[in-house]
Amino acid sequence: MTTDVLIDVKNLRKTFDNGVFVALSDVSAQIHRGEVVVVIGPSGSGKSTFLRCLNLLEHPTGGQIIFDGVDITDPSVNINIHRQRMGMVFQHFNLFPNMTILRNMTLAPMKLLHKSRAEAEKKAMQLLERVGLADRANAYPSQLSGGQKQRIAIVRALCMEPEVMLFDEPTSALDPEMVGEVLDVMKQLAQEGMTMVVVTHEMGFAREVGDRILFMDEGGIMEEGTPDEVFNHTKTPRAQEFLRKVL
């Protein structure tokens, strides 16, 4: 892991309902290139809002997000250009049901990266091969299991050759037996040096793959550190209480 900061979050704040509900309160964090940062915490703690703010799917109420040296919260910045460099995988797969898997994967690279069909399909097939789904290229999403769809969602994001991958509870909608196949793909990405920010309830994954853990509650980062520091030497009573319930 290098010390090069890819994403620098400064005093991030997000409110809803004209400021009545505070989802994020003065959150600051840095994500380094090649680092896997895992965000844990109870439901409603602000984890998903934090992740969605990183690529401005939610617009912050205050603070800055510096992505590769550019403040993407500046209204003059073309966020679409920067968003292309951030892959995002959601709880639900967001695949186009009327398109084949191959078409789902090649649409954005052809449209946004201006790749030729042959070039986009070659890259897509390489990625499908990598996750063991090359034989499903001409299938439709309805013909796939949940675990297969989520693996497709991951490699579809990789088709855009992102610099960072954001995962918002990618296994929470899956049957338990399908969770492992998705986590295996994510582990492989981590081993290859992909910068990743992962919101998850999978504590085994957090402990094994995370370089750094952020524990969030009530819209703030209450504790952060290495997996050993957070899981084995927890400092705050709130984090201790949470971990007692989930471990």
PDB file of C-alpha atoms in Angstrom:
ATOM      1  CA  MET A   1       0.000   0.000   0.000  1.00  0.00           C
ATOM      2  CA  THR A   2       1.340   3.431  -0.931  1.00  0.00           C
ATOM      3  CA  THR A   3       0.839   6.619   1.068  1.00  0.00           C
ATOM      4  CA  ASP A   4      -0.762   8.289  -1.934  1.00  0.00           C
ATOM      5  CA  VAL A   5      -4.177   9.634  -0.912  1.00  0.00           C
ATOM      6  CA  LEU A   6      -6.762   8.958  -3.621  1.00  0.00           C
ATOM      7  CA  ILE A   7      -9.850  10.241  -1.749  1.00  0.00           C
ATOM      8  CA  ASP A   8      -9.634  12.876   0.984  1.00  0.00           C
ATOM      9  CA  VAL A   9     -12.919  13.538   2.789  1.00  0.00           C
ATOM     10  CA  LYS A  10     -12.953  16.736   4.866  1.00  0.00           C
ATOM     11  CA  ASN A  11     -15.690  17.645   7.366  1.00  0.00           C
ATOM     12  CA  LEU A  12     -18.393  15.941   5.322  1.00  0.00           C
ATOM     13  CA  ARG A  13     -21.939  16.760   6.361  1.00  0.00           C
ATOM     14  CA  LYS A  14     -25.237  15.515   4.944  1.00  0.00           C
ATOM     15  CA  THR A  15     -28.692  16.448   6.179  1.00  0.00           C
ATOM     16  CA  PHE A  16     -32.183  15.629   4.937  1.00  0.00           C
ATOM     17  CA  ASP A  17     -35.599  17.259   5.433  1.00  0.00           C
ATOM     18  CA  ASN A  18     -34.190  20.813   5.441  1.00  0.00           C
ATOM     19  CA  GLY A  19     -31.617  19.989   8.062  1.00  0.00           C
ATOM     20  CA  VAL A  20     -33.963  18.176  10.446  1.00  0.00           C
ATOM     21  CA  PHE A  21     -32.271  14.789   9.987  1.00  0.00           C
ATOM     22  CA  VAL A  22     -28.466  14.707  10.205  1.00  0.00           C
ATOM     23  CA  ALA A  23     -27.178  11.657   8.303  1.00  0.00           C
ATOM     24  CA  LEU A  24     -23.487  12.634   8.382  1.00  0.00           C
ATOM     25  CA  SER A  25     -21.894  15.018  10.846  1.00  0.00           C
ATOM     26  CA  ASP A  26     -18.361  16.305  10.293  1.00  0.00           C
ATOM     27  CA  VAL A  27     -16.913  13.110   8.789  1.00  0.00           C
ATOM     28  CA  SER A  28     -13.262  13.200   7.743  1.00  0.00           C
ATOM     29  CA  ALA A  29     -11.358  10.245   6.273  1.00  0.00           C
ATOM     30  CA  GLN A  30      -8.649   9.403   3.776  1.00  0.00           C
ATOM     31  CA  ILE A  31      -8.558   6.518   1.322  1.00  0.00           C
ATOM     32  CA  HIS A  32      -5.114   5.616  -0.013  1.00  0.00           C
ATOM     33  CA  ARG A  33      -4.383   4.017  -3.375  1.00  0.00           C
ATOM     34  CA  GLY A  34      -4.423   0.245  -3.139  1.00  0.00           C
ATOM     35  CA  GLU A  35      -6.132   0.290   0.257  1.00  0.00           C
ATOM     36  CA  VAL A  36      -9.212  -1.687   1.275  1.00  0.00           C
ATOM     37  CA  VAL A  37     -11.278   0.361   3.732  1.00  0.00           C
ATOM     38  CA  VAL A  38     -14.220  -1.487   5.301  1.00  0.00           C
ATOM     39  CA  VAL A  39     -17.024   0.567   6.863  1.00  0.00           C
ATOM     40  CA  ILE A  40     -19.014  -1.160   9.602  1.00  0.00           C
ATOM     41  CA  GLY A  41     -21.681  -0.092  12.070  1.00  0.00           C
ATOM     42  CA  PRO A  42     -25.343  -0.478  12.949  1.00  0.00           C
ATOM     43  CA  SER A  43     -28.170   0.204  10.495  1.00  0.00           C
ATOM     44  CA  GLY A  44     -28.894   3.912  10.181  1.00  0.00           C
ATOM     45  CA  SER A  45     -25.377   4.946  11.216  1.00  0.00           C
ATOM     46  CA  GLY A  46     -24.634   6.781   7.948  1.00  0.00           C
ATOM     47  CA  LYS A  47     -22.501   4.126   6.229  1.00  0.00           C
ATOM     48  CA  SER A  48     -24.381   4.005   2.918  1.00  0.00           C
ATOM     49  CA  THR A  49     -24.878   7.784   2.868  1.00  0.00           C
ATOM     50  CA  PHE A  50     -21.118   8.209   3.319  1.00  0.00           C
ATOM     51  CA  LEU A  51     -20.430   5.838   0.434  1.00  0.00           C
ATOM     52  CA  ARG A  52     -23.025   7.476  -1.848  1.00  0.00           C
ATOM     53  CA  CYS A  53     -21.530  10.896  -1.112  1.00  0.00           C
ATOM     54  CA  LEU A  54     -18.113   9.727  -2.346  1.00  0.00           C
ATOM     55  CA  ASN A  55     -19.336   9.760  -5.966  1.00  0.00           C
ATOM     56  CA  LEU A  56     -22.062  12.379  -5.376  1.00  0.00           C
ATOM     57  CA  LEU A  57     -25.026  10.058  -5.734  1.00  0.00           C
ATOM     58  CA  GLU A  58     -25.921  12.041  -2.626  1.00  0.00           C
ATOM     59  CA  HIS A  59     -24.826  15.678  -2.678  1.00  0.00           C
ATOM     60  CA  PRO A  60     -23.154  16.682   0.600  1.00  0.00           C
ATOM     61  CA  THR A  61     -24.667  19.514   2.610  1.00  0.00           C
ATOM     62  CA  GLY A  62     -21.184  20.650   3.582  1.00  0.00           C
ATOM     63  CA  GLY A  63     -17.527  19.685   3.504  1.00  0.00           C
ATOM     64  CA  GLN A  64     -15.206  18.599   0.704  1.00  0.00           C
ATOM     65  CA  ILE A  65     -14.402  15.398  -1.169  1.00  0.00           C
ATOM     66  CA  ILE A  66     -11.020  15.598  -2.867  1.00  0.00           C
ATOM     67  CA  PHE A  67     -10.725  12.821  -5.453  1.00  0.00           C
ATOM     68  CA  ASP A  68      -7.268  12.503  -6.983  1.00  0.00           C
ATOM     69  CA  GLY A  69      -6.544  16.162  -6.230  1.00  0.00           C
ATOM     70  CA  VAL A  70      -9.885  17.567  -7.457  1.00  0.00           C
ATOM     71  CA  ASP A  71     -12.637  18.824  -5.158  1.00  0.00           C
ATOM     72  CA  ILE A  72     -15.595  17.049  -6.750  1.00  0.00           C
ATOM     73  CA  THR A  73     -18.084  18.934  -4.558  1.00  0.00           C
ATOM     74  CA  ASP A  74     -17.211  22.121  -6.481  1.00  0.00           C
ATOM     75  CA  PRO A  75     -20.273  22.857  -8.676  1.00  0.00           C
ATOM     76  CA  SER A  76     -18.011  23.784 -11.611  1.00  0.00           C
ATOM     77  CA  VAL A  77     -16.540  20.249 -11.745  1.00  0.00           C
ATOM     78  CA  ASN A  78     -18.006  17.782 -14.282  1.00  0.00           C
ATOM     79  CA  ILE A  79     -18.802  14.987 -11.861  1.00  0.00           C
ATOM     80  CA  ASN A  80     -19.622  12.539 -14.666  1.00  0.00           C
ATOM     81  CA  ILE A  81     -15.985  12.489 -15.761  1.00  0.00           C
ATOM     82  CA  HIS A  82     -14.813  11.661 -12.241  1.00  0.00           C
ATOM     83  CA  ARG A  83     -17.655   9.237 -11.593  1.00  0.00           C
ATOM     84  CA  GLN A  84     -16.454   7.123 -14.532  1.00  0.00           C
ATOM     85  CA  ARG A  85     -13.313   6.460 -12.494  1.00  0.00           C
ATOM     86  CA  MET A  86     -15.339   5.149  -9.536  1.00  0.00           C
ATOM     87  CA  GLY A  87     -17.019   1.780  -9.895  1.00  0.00           C
ATOM     88  CA  MET A  88     -20.060   1.242  -7.681  1.00  0.00           C
ATOM     89  CA  VAL A  89     -21.789  -1.990  -6.715  1.00  0.00           C
ATOM     90  CA  PHE A  90     -25.113  -1.842  -4.885  1.00  0.00           C
ATOM     91  CA  GLN A  91     -27.174  -4.283  -2.793  1.00  0.00           C
ATOM     92  CA  HIS A  92     -29.415  -4.834  -5.799  1.00  0.00           C
ATOM     93  CA  PHE A  93     -27.763  -5.585  -9.068  1.00  0.00           C
ATOM     94  CA  ASN A  94     -29.197  -2.831 -11.305  1.00  0.00           C
ATOM     95  CA  LEU A  95     -28.744  -4.902 -14.469  1.00  0.00           C
ATOM     96  CA  PHE A  96     -30.872  -4.044 -17.491  1.00  0.00           C
ATOM     97  CA  PRO A  97     -33.355  -6.966 -17.656  1.00  0.00           C
ATOM     98  CA  ASN A  98     -33.978  -6.632 -21.415  1.00  0.00           C
ATOM     99  CA  MET A  99     -30.282  -6.898 -22.342  1.00  0.00           C
ATOM    100  CA  THR A 100     -27.950  -9.888 -22.397  1.00  0.00           C
ATOM    101  CA  ILE A 101     -25.137 -10.012 -19.849  1.00  0.00           C
ATOM    102  CA  LEU A 102     -22.613  -9.108 -22.556  1.00  0.00           C
ATOM    103  CA  ARG A 103     -24.689  -6.105 -23.645  1.00  0.00           C
ATOM    104  CA  ASN A 104     -25.061  -5.002 -20.023  1.00  0.00           C
ATOM    105  CA  MET A 105     -21.284  -5.006 -19.722  1.00  0.00           C
ATOM    106  CA  THR A 106     -20.364  -3.322 -23.010  1.00  0.00           C
ATOM    107  CA  LEU A 107     -22.950  -0.522 -23.059  1.00  0.00           C
ATOM    108  CA  ALA A 108     -21.112   1.979 -20.829  1.00  0.00           C
ATOM    109  CA  PRO A 109     -17.571   1.389 -22.168  1.00  0.00           C
ATOM    110  CA  MET A 110     -18.815   1.927 -25.739  1.00  0.00           C
ATOM    111  CA  LYS A 111     -20.893   4.980 -24.862  1.00  0.00           C
ATOM    112  CA  LEU A 112     -18.682   6.697 -22.299  1.00  0.00           C
ATOM    113  CA  LEU A 113     -15.164   5.450 -23.065  1.00  0.00           C
ATOM    114  CA  HIS A 114     -15.848   5.355 -26.837  1.00  0.00           C
ATOM    115  CA  LYS A 115     -14.546   1.815 -27.180  1.00  0.00           C
ATOM    116  CA  SER A 116     -15.360  -0.185 -30.281  1.00  0.00           C
ATOM    117  CA  ARG A 117     -17.806  -3.060 -29.870  1.00  0.00           C
ATOM    118  CA  ALA A 118     -15.007  -5.586 -30.497  1.00  0.00           C
ATOM    119  CA  GLU A 119     -12.751  -3.937 -27.912  1.00  0.00           C
ATOM    120  CA  ALA A 120     -15.540  -3.699 -25.300  1.00  0.00           C
ATOM    121  CA  GLU A 121     -16.632  -7.310 -25.872  1.00  0.00           C
ATOM    122  CA  LYS A 122     -13.072  -8.617 -25.606  1.00  0.00           C
ATOM    123  CA  LYS A 123     -12.608  -6.899 -22.230  1.00  0.00           C
ATOM    124  CA  ALA A 124     -16.043  -8.080 -21.036  1.00  0.00           C
ATOM    125  CA  MET A 125     -15.334 -11.687 -21.976  1.00  0.00           C
ATOM    126  CA  GLN A 126     -11.981 -11.585 -20.173  1.00  0.00           C
ATOM    127  CA  LEU A 127     -13.720 -10.381 -17.014  1.00  0.00           C
ATOM    128  CA  LEU A 128     -16.531 -12.940 -17.333  1.00  0.00           C
ATOM    129  CA  GLU A 129     -13.899 -15.657 -17.709  1.00  0.00           C
ATOM    130  CA  ARG A 130     -12.242 -14.402 -14.562  1.00  0.00           C
ATOM    131  CA  VAL A 131     -15.400 -14.855 -12.453  1.00  0.00           C
ATOM    132  CA  GLY A 132     -16.350 -18.152 -14.083  1.00  0.00           C
ATOM    133  CA  LEU A 133     -19.335 -16.815 -16.021  1.00  0.00           C
ATOM    134  CA  ALA A 134     -18.116 -16.666 -19.623  1.00  0.00           C
ATOM    135  CA  ASP A 135     -20.745 -19.263 -20.570  1.00  0.00           C
ATOM    136  CA  ARG A 136     -23.491 -16.854 -19.427  1.00  0.00           C
ATOM    137  CA  ALA A 137     -22.539 -13.996 -21.781  1.00  0.00           C
ATOM    138  CA  ASN A 138     -25.668 -14.393 -23.917  1.00  0.00           C
ATOM    139  CA  ALA A 139     -28.032 -15.100 -21.016  1.00  0.00           C
ATOM    140  CA  TYR A 140     -30.417 -12.530 -19.582  1.00  0.00           C
ATOM    141  CA  PRO A 141     -30.344 -11.398 -15.932  1.00  0.00           C
ATOM    142  CA  SER A 142     -33.561 -13.308 -15.123  1.00  0.00           C
ATOM    143  CA  GLN A 143     -31.747 -16.550 -15.999  1.00  0.00           C
ATOM    144  CA  LEU A 144     -29.028 -16.004 -13.359  1.00  0.00           C
ATOM    145  CA  SER A 145     -28.900 -16.635  -9.612  1.00  0.00           C
ATOM    146  CA  GLY A 146     -28.468 -13.730  -7.207  1.00  0.00           C
ATOM    147  CA  GLY A 147     -24.807 -14.542  -6.668  1.00  0.00           C
ATOM    148  CA  GLN A 148     -24.193 -14.687 -10.420  1.00  0.00           C
ATOM    149  CA  LYS A 149     -25.952 -11.337 -10.911  1.00  0.00           C
ATOM    150  CA  GLN A 150     -23.811  -9.697  -8.243  1.00  0.00           C
ATOM    151  CA  ARG A 151     -20.611 -11.080  -9.766  1.00  0.00           C
ATOM    152  CA  ILE A 152     -21.805  -9.656 -13.099  1.00  0.00           C
ATOM    153  CA  ALA A 153     -22.474  -6.302 -11.416  1.00  0.00           C
ATOM    154  CA  ILE A 154     -18.889  -6.267 -10.124  1.00  0.00           C
ATOM    155  CA  VAL A 155     -17.251  -7.096 -13.445  1.00  0.00           C
ATOM    156  CA  ARG A 156     -19.590  -4.687 -15.248  1.00  0.00           C
ATOM    157  CA  ALA A 157     -18.160  -1.917 -13.043  1.00  0.00           C
ATOM    158  CA  LEU A 158     -14.635  -3.175 -13.820  1.00  0.00           C
ATOM    159  CA  CYS A 159     -15.318  -2.804 -17.560  1.00  0.00           C
ATOM    160  CA  MET A 160     -15.026   0.955 -16.991  1.00  0.00           C
ATOM    161  CA  GLU A 161     -11.462   0.453 -15.665  1.00  0.00           C
ATOM    162  CA  PRO A 162     -12.127   2.389 -12.445  1.00  0.00           C
ATOM    163  CA  GLU A 163      -9.479   3.586 -10.021  1.00  0.00           C
ATOM    164  CA  VAL A 164     -11.608   2.821  -6.992  1.00  0.00           C
ATOM    165  CA  MET A 165     -14.486   0.420  -6.328  1.00  0.00           C
ATOM    166  CA  LEU A 166     -17.280   1.331  -3.922  1.00  0.00           C
ATOM    167  CA  PHE A 167     -19.388  -1.540  -2.525  1.00  0.00           C
ATOM    168  CA  ASP A 168     -22.644  -0.800  -0.695  1.00  0.00           C
ATOM    169  CA  GLU A 169     -23.550  -3.967   1.234  1.00  0.00           C
ATOM    170  CA  PRO A 170     -23.061  -6.104  -1.898  1.00  0.00           C
ATOM    171  CA  THR A 171     -24.045  -9.391  -0.224  1.00  0.00           C
ATOM    172  CA  SER A 172     -26.982  -8.292   1.940  1.00  0.00           C
ATOM    173  CA  ALA A 173     -29.636  -9.232  -0.637  1.00  0.00           C
ATOM    174  CA  LEU A 174     -28.148 -12.672  -1.315  1.00  0.00           C
ATOM    175  CA  ASP A 175     -29.036 -16.095   0.020  1.00  0.00           C
ATOM    176  CA  PRO A 176     -26.335 -17.201   2.493  1.00  0.00           C
ATOM    177  CA  GLU A 177     -24.885 -19.867   0.169  1.00  0.00           C
ATOM    178  CA  MET A 178     -24.269 -17.236  -2.533  1.00  0.00           C
ATOM    179  CA  VAL A 179     -22.396 -14.797  -0.309  1.00  0.00           C
ATOM    180  CA  GLY A 180     -19.071 -16.634  -0.534  1.00  0.00           C
ATOM    181  CA  GLU A 181     -18.837 -16.531  -4.333  1.00  0.00           C
ATOM    182  CA  VAL A 182     -19.230 -12.747  -4.326  1.00  0.00           C
ATOM    183  CA  LEU A 183     -16.783 -12.206  -1.456  1.00  0.00           C
ATOM    184  CA  ASP A 184     -14.228 -14.381  -3.307  1.00  0.00           C
ATOM    185  CA  VAL A 185     -14.324 -11.982  -6.287  1.00  0.00           C
ATOM    186  CA  MET A 186     -13.858  -9.024  -3.927  1.00  0.00           C
ATOM    187  CA  LYS A 187     -10.928 -10.733  -2.184  1.00  0.00           C
ATOM    188  CA  GLN A 188      -9.301 -11.331  -5.559  1.00  0.00           C
ATOM    189  CA  LEU A 189      -9.684  -7.638  -6.426  1.00  0.00           C
ATOM    190  CA  ALA A 190      -8.099  -6.659  -3.114  1.00  0.00           C
ATOM    191  CA  GLN A 191      -5.151  -8.985  -3.728  1.00  0.00           C
ATOM    192  CA  GLU A 192      -4.620  -7.330  -7.106  1.00  0.00           C
ATOM    193  CA  GLY A 193      -4.323  -3.915  -5.467  1.00  0.00           C
ATOM    194  CA  MET A 194      -7.690  -2.369  -6.309  1.00  0.00           C
ATOM    195  CA  THR A 195      -8.600   0.561  -4.073  1.00  0.00           C
ATOM    196  CA  MET A 196     -11.867  -0.392  -2.380  1.00  0.00           C
ATOM    197  CA  VAL A 197     -14.338   1.136   0.068  1.00  0.00           C
ATOM    198  CA  VAL A 198     -16.729  -1.547   1.318  1.00  0.00           C
ATOM    199  CA  VAL A 199     -19.824  -1.091   3.469  1.00  0.00           C
ATOM    200  CA  THR A 200     -20.647  -4.553   4.794  1.00  0.00           C
ATOM    201  CA  HIS A 201     -22.027  -6.631   7.651  1.00  0.00           C
ATOM    202  CA  GLU A 202     -19.621  -9.471   6.757  1.00  0.00           C
ATOM    203  CA  MET A 203     -17.226  -9.216   9.692  1.00  0.00           C
ATOM    204  CA  GLY A 204     -15.109 -12.148   8.519  1.00  0.00           C
ATOM    205  CA  PHE A 205     -14.425 -10.311   5.262  1.00  0.00           C
ATOM    206  CA  ALA A 206     -13.680  -7.082   7.155  1.00  0.00           C
ATOM    207  CA  ARG A 207     -11.197  -8.838   9.407  1.00  0.00           C
ATOM    208  CA  GLU A 208      -9.494 -10.815   6.630  1.00  0.00           C
ATOM    209  CA  VAL A 209      -9.384  -8.347   3.741  1.00  0.00           C
ATOM    210  CA  GLY A 210      -9.627  -4.849   5.243  1.00  0.00           C
ATOM    211  CA  ASP A 211      -6.482  -2.762   5.628  1.00  0.00           C
ATOM    212  CA  ARG A 212      -8.445  -0.326   7.758  1.00  0.00           C
ATOM    213  CA  ILE A 213     -11.825  -0.456   9.482  1.00  0.00           C
ATOM    214  CA  LEU A 214     -14.080   2.561  10.018  1.00  0.00           C
ATOM    215  CA  PHE A 215     -16.757   2.083  12.676  1.00  0.00           C
ATOM    216  CA  MET A 216     -19.642   4.509  12.164  1.00  0.00           C
ATOM    217  CA  ASP A 217     -22.540   5.406  14.412  1.00  0.00           C
ATOM    218  CA  GLU A 218     -24.918   8.374  14.584  1.00  0.00           C
ATOM    219  CA  GLY A 219     -23.498   9.890  11.407  1.00  0.00           C
ATOM    220  CA  GLY A 220     -19.866   9.957  12.477  1.00  0.00           C
ATOM    221  CA  ILE A 221     -16.723   7.826  12.517  1.00  0.00           C
ATOM    222  CA  MET A 222     -16.490   6.690  16.131  1.00  0.00           C
ATOM    223  CA  GLU A 223     -13.428   4.518  15.747  1.00  0.00           C
ATOM    224  CA  GLU A 224     -10.913   3.542  13.077  1.00  0.00           C
ATOM    225  CA  GLY A 225      -7.865   1.370  12.877  1.00  0.00           C
ATOM    226  CA  THR A 226      -6.489  -1.891  11.572  1.00  0.00           C
ATOM    227  CA  PRO A 227      -8.727  -4.965  11.858  1.00  0.00           C
ATOM    228  CA  ASP A 228      -6.678  -6.073  14.880  1.00  0.00           C
ATOM    229  CA  GLU A 229      -7.098  -2.697  16.576  1.00  0.00           C
ATOM    230  CA  VAL A 230     -10.840  -2.455  15.960  1.00  0.00           C
ATOM    231  CA  PHE A 231     -11.825  -6.088  16.517  1.00  0.00           C
ATOM    232  CA  ASN A 232      -9.418  -7.073  19.294  1.00  0.00           C
ATOM    233  CA  HIS A 233      -8.626  -3.798  21.078  1.00  0.00           C
ATOM    234  CA  THR A 234     -11.811  -1.765  20.713  1.00  0.00           C
ATOM    235  CA  LYS A 235     -11.613   1.589  22.504  1.00  0.00           C
ATOM    236  CA  THR A 236     -15.132   3.021  22.478  1.00  0.00           C
ATOM    237  CA  PRO A 237     -18.042   1.503  24.449  1.00  0.00           C
ATOM    238  CA  ARG A 238     -20.376   1.918  21.444  1.00  0.00           C
ATOM    239  CA  ALA A 239     -18.075  -0.094  19.153  1.00  0.00           C
ATOM    240  CA  GLN A 240     -17.599  -2.717  21.881  1.00  0.00           C
ATOM    241  CA  GLU A 241     -21.372  -3.079  22.223  1.00  0.00           C
ATOM    242  CA  PHE A 242     -21.848  -3.386  18.448  1.00  0.00           C
ATOM    243  CA  LEU A 243     -19.097  -5.969  18.016  1.00  0.00           C
ATOM    244  CA  ARG A 244     -20.429  -8.060  20.915  1.00  0.00           C
ATOM    245  CA  LYS A 245     -23.693  -8.410  19.012  1.00  0.00           C
ATOM    246  CA  VAL A 246     -22.253  -9.244  15.580  1.00  0.00           C
ATOM    247  CA  LEU A 247     -19.190 -11.369  16.299  1.00  0.00           C
TER     248      LEU A 247
END
